[in-house]
């Protein structure tokens, strides 16, 4: 889609970043990885998952990789923890040796990749046998309400734009598709579960303004419109979203989380000799 961009961290944060952080924290908590492990964060973006790993995963090291040099620079500036480092890298050909990580994860990325199956195979390749591979994506079709309301408003104003709806474009973001993706990569003990977090906006401007940042499909579409059509979309959304008595907008966001294990024995214990992921 023309105008679809994922590169500017400062614009991503108010749109998705602030809501992805609580999802990332819950995702890491549910993985229940042993402390002292080595993690890889693929498609690390602004570093939300890496920060959650540092906060809750008690890792020895976390290495983030993203195809966007701009995001890599943003993550480096934002996260100063010496256990973390960030590199540019393609999810389909990761710049890491095989079987080097105890845990390899990817947050909100798989549906945007041209070959998600190859990316999951790469996650499995860089993870030690018995380690953990995990990912999560937004439930665009239903539970990611801030984006669902946007595309519902777009569809009401311009039925021809319904094909751009992320709920339609990304069928991967459903439990059955995610399970099939992971089992197809040879992962065992595959589980899929929902993660729900509240997304309360202080007022309508707090909800609408991030769509003007141009980061991702919905903001990209909004910024492709001439000013009068963008204003019409804004007012349609204003009428559509729920408002609390104090003027805030109480929504929620659902992500589908999936995890599995490369077949083989459990990962080495903390004291075992390991290859550094740098």
PDB file of N, CA, C and O in Angstrom, residues 114-168:
ATOM      1  N   UNK A 114       7.048 -10.498   3.856  1.00  0.00           N
ATOM      2  CA  UNK A 114       6.643 -11.158   2.609  1.00  0.00           C
ATOM      3  C   UNK A 114       6.605 -12.672   2.728  1.00  0.00           C
ATOM      4  O   UNK A 114       5.841 -13.325   2.014  1.00  0.00           O
ATOM      5  N   UNK A 115       7.401 -13.251   3.632  1.00  0.00           N
ATOM      6  CA  UNK A 115       7.427 -14.706   3.797  1.00  0.00           C
ATOM      7  C   UNK A 115       7.492 -15.030   5.282  1.00  0.00           C
ATOM      8  O   UNK A 115       8.563 -15.328   5.823  1.00  0.00           O
ATOM      9  N   UNK A 116       6.360 -14.955   5.996  1.00  0.00           N
ATOM     10  CA  UNK A 116       6.396 -15.215   7.445  1.00  0.00           C
ATOM     11  C   UNK A 116       6.850 -16.626   7.787  1.00  0.00           C
ATOM     12  O   UNK A 116       7.461 -16.848   8.832  1.00  0.00           O
ATOM     13  N   UNK A 117       6.568 -17.586   6.902  1.00  0.00           N
ATOM     14  CA  UNK A 117       7.031 -18.944   7.162  1.00  0.00           C
ATOM     15  C   UNK A 117       8.538 -19.028   7.221  1.00  0.00           C
ATOM     16  O   UNK A 117       9.106 -19.720   8.081  1.00  0.00           O
ATOM     17  N   UNK A 118       9.207 -18.312   6.317  1.00  0.00           N
ATOM     18  CA  UNK A 118      10.666 -18.290   6.332  1.00  0.00           C
ATOM     19  C   UNK A 118      11.179 -17.627   7.607  1.00  0.00           C
ATOM     20  O   UNK A 118      12.170 -18.064   8.208  1.00  0.00           O
ATOM     21  N   UNK A 119      10.492 -16.570   8.047  1.00  0.00           N
ATOM     22  CA  UNK A 119      10.911 -15.872   9.260  1.00  0.00           C
ATOM     23  C   UNK A 119      10.789 -16.775  10.485  1.00  0.00           C
ATOM     24  O   UNK A 119      11.687 -16.803  11.336  1.00  0.00           O
ATOM     25  N   UNK A 120       9.706 -17.533  10.591  1.00  0.00           N
ATOM     26  CA  UNK A 120       9.553 -18.445  11.732  1.00  0.00           C
ATOM     27  C   UNK A 120      10.587 -19.558  11.662  1.00  0.00           C
ATOM     28  O   UNK A 120      11.143 -19.983  12.692  1.00  0.00           O
ATOM     29  N   UNK A 121      10.888 -20.037  10.458  1.00  0.00           N
ATOM     30  CA  UNK A 121      11.950 -21.040  10.311  1.00  0.00           C
ATOM     31  C   UNK A 121      13.290 -20.484  10.782  1.00  0.00           C
ATOM     32  O   UNK A 121      14.089 -21.197  11.396  1.00  0.00           O
ATOM     33  N   UNK A 122      13.536 -19.203  10.512  1.00  0.00           N
ATOM     34  CA  UNK A 122      14.756 -18.566  10.975  1.00  0.00           C
ATOM     35  C   UNK A 122      14.759 -18.436  12.495  1.00  0.00           C
ATOM     36  O   UNK A 122      15.790 -18.648  13.146  1.00  0.00           O
ATOM     37  N   UNK A 123      13.616 -18.091  13.083  1.00  0.00           N
ATOM     38  CA  UNK A 123      13.526 -18.042  14.546  1.00  0.00           C
ATOM     39  C   UNK A 123      13.851 -19.411  15.141  1.00  0.00           C
ATOM     40  O   UNK A 123      14.557 -19.511  16.148  1.00  0.00           O
ATOM     41  N   UNK A 124      13.323 -20.459  14.517  1.00  0.00           N
ATOM     42  CA  UNK A 124      13.611 -21.808  14.997  1.00  0.00           C
ATOM     43  C   UNK A 124      15.082 -22.155  14.824  1.00  0.00           C
ATOM     44  O   UNK A 124      15.702 -22.790  15.693  1.00  0.00           O
ATOM     45  N   UNK A 125      15.678 -21.723  13.709  1.00  0.00           N
ATOM     46  CA  UNK A 125      17.094 -22.040  13.442  1.00  0.00           C
ATOM     47  C   UNK A 125      18.017 -21.443  14.488  1.00  0.00           C
ATOM     48  O   UNK A 125      18.978 -22.094  14.919  1.00  0.00           O
ATOM     49  N   UNK A 126      17.750 -20.202  14.907  1.00  0.00           N
ATOM     50  CA  UNK A 126      18.673 -19.536  15.827  1.00  0.00           C
ATOM     51  C   UNK A 126      18.415 -19.903  17.280  1.00  0.00           C
ATOM     52  O   UNK A 126      19.153 -19.467  18.164  1.00  0.00           O
ATOM     53  N   UNK A 127      17.390 -20.723  17.540  1.00  0.00           N
ATOM     54  CA  UNK A 127      17.039 -21.111  18.907  1.00  0.00           C
ATOM     55  C   UNK A 127      17.561 -22.508  19.216  1.00  0.00           C
ATOM     56  O   UNK A 127      17.438 -23.425  18.392  1.00  0.00           O
ATOM     57  N   UNK A 128      18.126 -22.679  20.384  1.00  0.00           N
ATOM     58  CA  UNK A 128      18.639 -23.988  20.785  1.00  0.00           C
ATOM     59  C   UNK A 128      17.511 -25.003  20.881  1.00  0.00           C
ATOM     60  O   UNK A 128      16.381 -24.655  21.256  1.00  0.00           O
ATOM     61  N   UNK A 129      17.796 -26.277  20.590  1.00  0.00           N
ATOM     62  CA  UNK A 129      16.781 -27.317  20.779  1.00  0.00           C
ATOM     63  C   UNK A 129      16.224 -27.275  22.198  1.00  0.00           C
ATOM     64  O   UNK A 129      16.965 -27.174  23.175  1.00  0.00           O
ATOM     65  N   UNK A 130      14.904 -27.312  22.309  1.00  0.00           N
ATOM     66  CA  UNK A 130      14.272 -27.232  23.614  1.00  0.00           C
ATOM     67  C   UNK A 130      14.062 -25.823  24.117  1.00  0.00           C
ATOM     68  O   UNK A 130      13.458 -25.623  25.171  1.00  0.00           O
ATOM     69  N   UNK A 131      14.571 -24.823  23.387  1.00  0.00           N
ATOM     70  CA  UNK A 131      14.338 -23.433  23.772  1.00  0.00           C
ATOM     71  C   UNK A 131      12.931 -22.994  23.417  1.00  0.00           C
ATOM     72  O   UNK A 131      12.045 -23.819  23.159  1.00  0.00           O
ATOM     73  N   UNK A 132      12.710 -21.696  23.369  1.00  0.00           N
ATOM     74  CA  UNK A 132      11.362 -21.173  23.118  1.00  0.00           C
ATOM     75  C   UNK A 132      11.375 -20.194  21.950  1.00  0.00           C
ATOM     76  O   UNK A 132      12.228 -19.306  21.894  1.00  0.00           O
ATOM     77  N   UNK A 133      10.435 -20.372  21.045  1.00  0.00           N
ATOM     78  CA  UNK A 133      10.184 -19.430  19.951  1.00  0.00           C
ATOM     79  C   UNK A 133       8.789 -18.851  20.175  1.00  0.00           C
ATOM     80  O   UNK A 133       7.824 -19.604  20.382  1.00  0.00           O
ATOM     81  N   UNK A 134       8.669 -17.529  20.170  1.00  0.00           N
ATOM     82  CA  UNK A 134       7.370 -16.909  20.425  1.00  0.00           C
ATOM     83  C   UNK A 134       7.145 -15.688  19.562  1.00  0.00           C
ATOM     84  O   UNK A 134       8.094 -15.050  19.094  1.00  0.00           O
ATOM     85  N   UNK A 135       5.879 -15.366  19.355  1.00  0.00           N
ATOM     86  CA  UNK A 135       5.521 -14.179  18.577  1.00  0.00           C
ATOM     87  C   UNK A 135       4.123 -13.740  18.972  1.00  0.00           C
ATOM     88  O   UNK A 135       3.348 -14.513  19.553  1.00  0.00           O
ATOM     89  N   UNK A 136       3.795 -12.496  18.640  1.00  0.00           N
ATOM     90  CA  UNK A 136       2.419 -12.050  18.799  1.00  0.00           C
ATOM     91  C   UNK A 136       2.089 -11.023  17.731  1.00  0.00           C
ATOM     92  O   UNK A 136       2.965 -10.336  17.206  1.00  0.00           O
ATOM     93  N   UNK A 137       0.803 -10.959  17.392  1.00  0.00           N
ATOM     94  CA  UNK A 137       0.294 -10.045  16.366  1.00  0.00           C
ATOM     95  C   UNK A 137      -1.039  -9.495  16.862  1.00  0.00           C
ATOM     96  O   UNK A 137      -1.731 -10.124  17.663  1.00  0.00           O
ATOM     97  N   UNK A 138      -1.422  -8.332  16.371  1.00  0.00           N
ATOM     98  CA  UNK A 138      -2.716  -7.756  16.751  1.00  0.00           C
ATOM     99  C   UNK A 138      -3.865  -8.539  16.120  1.00  0.00           C
ATOM    100  O   UNK A 138      -3.761  -9.030  14.991  1.00  0.00           O
ATOM    101  N   UNK A 139      -4.970  -8.594  16.836  1.00  0.00           N
ATOM    102  CA  UNK A 139      -6.204  -9.176  16.325  1.00  0.00           C
ATOM    103  C   UNK A 139      -6.948  -8.089  15.538  1.00  0.00           C
ATOM    104  O   UNK A 139      -7.915  -7.485  16.006  1.00  0.00           O
ATOM    105  N   UNK A 140      -6.492  -7.839  14.324  1.00  0.00           N
ATOM    106  CA  UNK A 140      -7.057  -6.753  13.519  1.00  0.00           C
ATOM    107  C   UNK A 140      -8.519  -6.965  13.171  1.00  0.00           C
ATOM    108  O   UNK A 140      -9.266  -6.000  12.992  1.00  0.00           O
ATOM    109  N   UNK A 141      -8.942  -8.217  13.044  1.00  0.00           N
ATOM    110  CA  UNK A 141     -10.307  -8.485  12.606  1.00  0.00           C
ATOM    111  C   UNK A 141     -11.337  -8.116  13.661  1.00  0.00           C
ATOM    112  O   UNK A 141     -12.496  -7.857  13.321  1.00  0.00           O
ATOM    113  N   UNK A 142     -10.925  -8.064  14.929  1.00  0.00           N
ATOM    114  CA  UNK A 142     -11.925  -7.859  15.968  1.00  0.00           C
ATOM    115  C   UNK A 142     -11.371  -7.095  17.169  1.00  0.00           C
ATOM    116  O   UNK A 142     -11.791  -5.985  17.470  1.00  0.00           O
ATOM    117  N   UNK A 143     -10.405  -7.670  17.872  1.00  0.00           N
ATOM    118  CA  UNK A 143     -10.063  -7.195  19.208  1.00  0.00           C
ATOM    119  C   UNK A 143      -9.149  -6.000  19.308  1.00  0.00           C
ATOM    120  O   UNK A 143      -9.016  -5.420  20.390  1.00  0.00           O
ATOM    121  N   UNK A 144      -8.480  -5.597  18.214  1.00  0.00           N
ATOM    122  CA  UNK A 144      -7.618  -4.417  18.261  1.00  0.00           C
ATOM    123  C   UNK A 144      -8.502  -3.203  17.942  1.00  0.00           C
ATOM    124  O   UNK A 144      -8.566  -2.722  16.821  1.00  0.00           O
ATOM    125  N   UNK A 145      -9.202  -2.686  18.972  1.00  0.00           N
ATOM    126  CA  UNK A 145     -10.324  -1.789  18.737  1.00  0.00           C
ATOM    127  C   UNK A 145      -9.935  -0.445  18.134  1.00  0.00           C
ATOM    128  O   UNK A 145     -10.684   0.112  17.325  1.00  0.00           O
ATOM    129  N   UNK A 146      -8.769   0.096  18.513  1.00  0.00           N
ATOM    130  CA  UNK A 146      -8.428   1.423  17.992  1.00  0.00           C
ATOM    131  C   UNK A 146      -8.275   1.391  16.474  1.00  0.00           C
ATOM    132  O   UNK A 146      -8.636   2.345  15.775  1.00  0.00           O
ATOM    133  N   UNK A 147      -7.778   0.285  15.939  1.00  0.00           N
ATOM    134  CA  UNK A 147      -7.646   0.136  14.490  1.00  0.00           C
ATOM    135  C   UNK A 147      -8.947  -0.377  13.881  1.00  0.00           C
ATOM    136  O   UNK A 147      -9.319   0.029  12.769  1.00  0.00           O
ATOM    137  N   UNK A 148      -9.676  -1.249  14.590  1.00  0.00           N
ATOM    138  CA  UNK A 148     -10.946  -1.757  14.072  1.00  0.00           C
ATOM    139  C   UNK A 148     -11.934  -0.620  13.821  1.00  0.00           C
ATOM    140  O   UNK A 148     -12.596  -0.559  12.784  1.00  0.00           O
ATOM    141  N   UNK A 149     -12.052   0.313  14.777  1.00  0.00           N
ATOM    142  CA  UNK A 149     -12.952   1.451  14.595  1.00  0.00           C
ATOM    143  C   UNK A 149     -12.537   2.292  13.384  1.00  0.00           C
ATOM    144  O   UNK A 149     -13.389   2.787  12.638  1.00  0.00           O
ATOM    145  N   UNK A 150     -11.224   2.457  13.193  1.00  0.00           N
ATOM    146  CA  UNK A 150     -10.731   3.249  12.065  1.00  0.00           C
ATOM    147  C   UNK A 150     -11.222   2.662  10.746  1.00  0.00           C
ATOM    148  O   UNK A 150     -11.798   3.367   9.909  1.00  0.00           O
ATOM    149  N   UNK A 151     -11.007   1.367  10.539  1.00  0.00           N
ATOM    150  CA  UNK A 151     -11.369   0.769   9.254  1.00  0.00           C
ATOM    151  C   UNK A 151     -12.872   0.643   9.095  1.00  0.00           C
ATOM    152  O   UNK A 151     -13.383   0.686   7.957  1.00  0.00           O
ATOM    153  N   UNK A 152     -13.604   0.509  10.189  1.00  0.00           N
ATOM    154  CA  UNK A 152     -15.063   0.520  10.082  1.00  0.00           C
ATOM    155  C   UNK A 152     -15.537   1.882   9.571  1.00  0.00           C
ATOM    156  O   UNK A 152     -16.455   1.962   8.736  1.00  0.00           O
ATOM    157  N   UNK A 153     -14.933   2.958  10.070  1.00  0.00           N
ATOM    158  CA  UNK A 153     -15.286   4.301   9.600  1.00  0.00           C
ATOM    159  C   UNK A 153     -14.884   4.492   8.140  1.00  0.00           C
ATOM    160  O   UNK A 153     -15.642   5.065   7.346  1.00  0.00           O
ATOM    161  N   UNK A 154     -13.698   4.001   7.778  1.00  0.00           N
ATOM    162  CA  UNK A 154     -13.249   4.106   6.381  1.00  0.00           C
ATOM    163  C   UNK A 154     -14.217   3.379   5.463  1.00  0.00           C
ATOM    164  O   UNK A 154     -14.630   3.898   4.412  1.00  0.00           O
ATOM    165  N   UNK A 155     -14.614   2.153   5.834  1.00  0.00           N
ATOM    166  CA  UNK A 155     -15.503   1.373   4.998  1.00  0.00           C
ATOM    167  C   UNK A 155     -16.854   2.028   4.798  1.00  0.00           C
ATOM    168  O   UNK A 155     -17.465   1.903   3.726  1.00  0.00           O
ATOM    169  N   UNK A 156     -17.336   2.740   5.827  1.00  0.00           N
ATOM    170  CA  UNK A 156     -18.621   3.425   5.708  1.00  0.00           C
ATOM    171  C   UNK A 156     -18.548   4.598   4.739  1.00  0.00           C
ATOM    172  O   UNK A 156     -19.522   4.907   4.046  1.00  0.00           O
ATOM    173  N   UNK A 157     -17.383   5.248   4.680  1.00  0.00           N
ATOM    174  CA  UNK A 157     -17.223   6.425   3.820  1.00  0.00           C
ATOM    175  C   UNK A 157     -16.750   6.070   2.413  1.00  0.00           C
ATOM    176  O   UNK A 157     -17.069   6.777   1.453  1.00  0.00           O
ATOM    177  N   UNK A 158     -15.993   5.014   2.295  1.00  0.00           N
ATOM    178  CA  UNK A 158     -15.389   4.649   1.008  1.00  0.00           C
ATOM    179  C   UNK A 158     -15.321   3.129   0.899  1.00  0.00           C
ATOM    180  O   UNK A 158     -14.300   2.519   1.242  1.00  0.00           O
ATOM    181  N   UNK A 159     -16.404   2.483   0.465  1.00  0.00           N
ATOM    182  CA  UNK A 159     -16.411   1.011   0.373  1.00  0.00           C
ATOM    183  C   UNK A 159     -15.259   0.451  -0.445  1.00  0.00           C
ATOM    184  O   UNK A 159     -14.814  -0.673  -0.201  1.00  0.00           O
ATOM    185  N   UNK A 160     -14.731   1.216  -1.405  1.00  0.00           N
ATOM    186  CA  UNK A 160     -13.626   0.714  -2.223  1.00  0.00           C
ATOM    187  C   UNK A 160     -12.352   0.529  -1.416  1.00  0.00           C
ATOM    188  O   UNK A 160     -11.449  -0.204  -1.824  1.00  0.00           O
ATOM    189  N   UNK A 161     -12.260   1.202  -0.269  1.00  0.00           N
ATOM    190  CA  UNK A 161     -11.060   1.111   0.567  1.00  0.00           C
ATOM    191  C   UNK A 161     -11.092  -0.076   1.515  1.00  0.00           C
ATOM    192  O   UNK A 161     -10.120  -0.306   2.243  1.00  0.00           O
ATOM    193  N   UNK A 162     -12.171  -0.847   1.498  1.00  0.00           N
ATOM    194  CA  UNK A 162     -12.276  -1.961   2.450  1.00  0.00           C
ATOM    195  C   UNK A 162     -11.192  -3.009   2.237  1.00  0.00           C
ATOM    196  O   UNK A 162     -10.830  -3.730   3.156  1.00  0.00           O
ATOM    197  N   UNK A 163     -10.679  -3.094   1.023  1.00  0.00           N
ATOM    198  CA  UNK A 163      -9.607  -4.063   0.756  1.00  0.00           C
ATOM    199  C   UNK A 163      -8.318  -3.698   1.480  1.00  0.00           C
ATOM    200  O   UNK A 163      -7.410  -4.527   1.607  1.00  0.00           O
ATOM    201  N   UNK A 164      -8.214  -2.454   1.957  1.00  0.00           N
ATOM    202  CA  UNK A 164      -7.032  -2.031   2.703  1.00  0.00           C
ATOM    203  C   UNK A 164      -7.125  -2.373   4.184  1.00  0.00           C
ATOM    204  O   UNK A 164      -6.133  -2.269   4.909  1.00  0.00           O
ATOM    205  N   UNK A 165      -8.317  -2.748   4.625  1.00  0.00           N
ATOM    206  CA  UNK A 165      -8.580  -3.072   6.033  1.00  0.00           C
ATOM    207  C   UNK A 165      -7.602  -4.150   6.507  1.00  0.00           C
ATOM    208  O   UNK A 165      -7.504  -5.223   5.903  1.00  0.00           O
ATOM    209  N   UNK A 166      -6.906  -3.887   7.604  1.00  0.00           N
ATOM    210  CA  UNK A 166      -5.931  -4.851   8.120  1.00  0.00           C
ATOM    211  C   UNK A 166      -6.574  -6.162   8.553  1.00  0.00           C
ATOM    212  O   UNK A 166      -5.934  -7.214   8.546  1.00  0.00           O
ATOM    213  N   UNK A 167      -7.851  -6.100   8.954  1.00  0.00           N
ATOM    214  CA  UNK A 167      -8.551  -7.332   9.286  1.00  0.00           C
ATOM    215  C   UNK A 167      -8.722  -8.243   8.093  1.00  0.00           C
ATOM    216  O   UNK A 167      -8.783  -9.469   8.226  1.00  0.00           O
ATOM    217  N   UNK A 168      -8.782  -7.665   6.890  1.00  0.00           N
ATOM    218  CA  UNK A 168      -8.883  -8.429   5.646  1.00  0.00           C
ATOM    219  C   UNK A 168      -7.508  -8.765   5.089  1.00  0.00           C
ATOM    220  O   UNK A 168      -7.261  -9.888   4.628  1.00  0.00           O
TER     221      UNK A 168
END
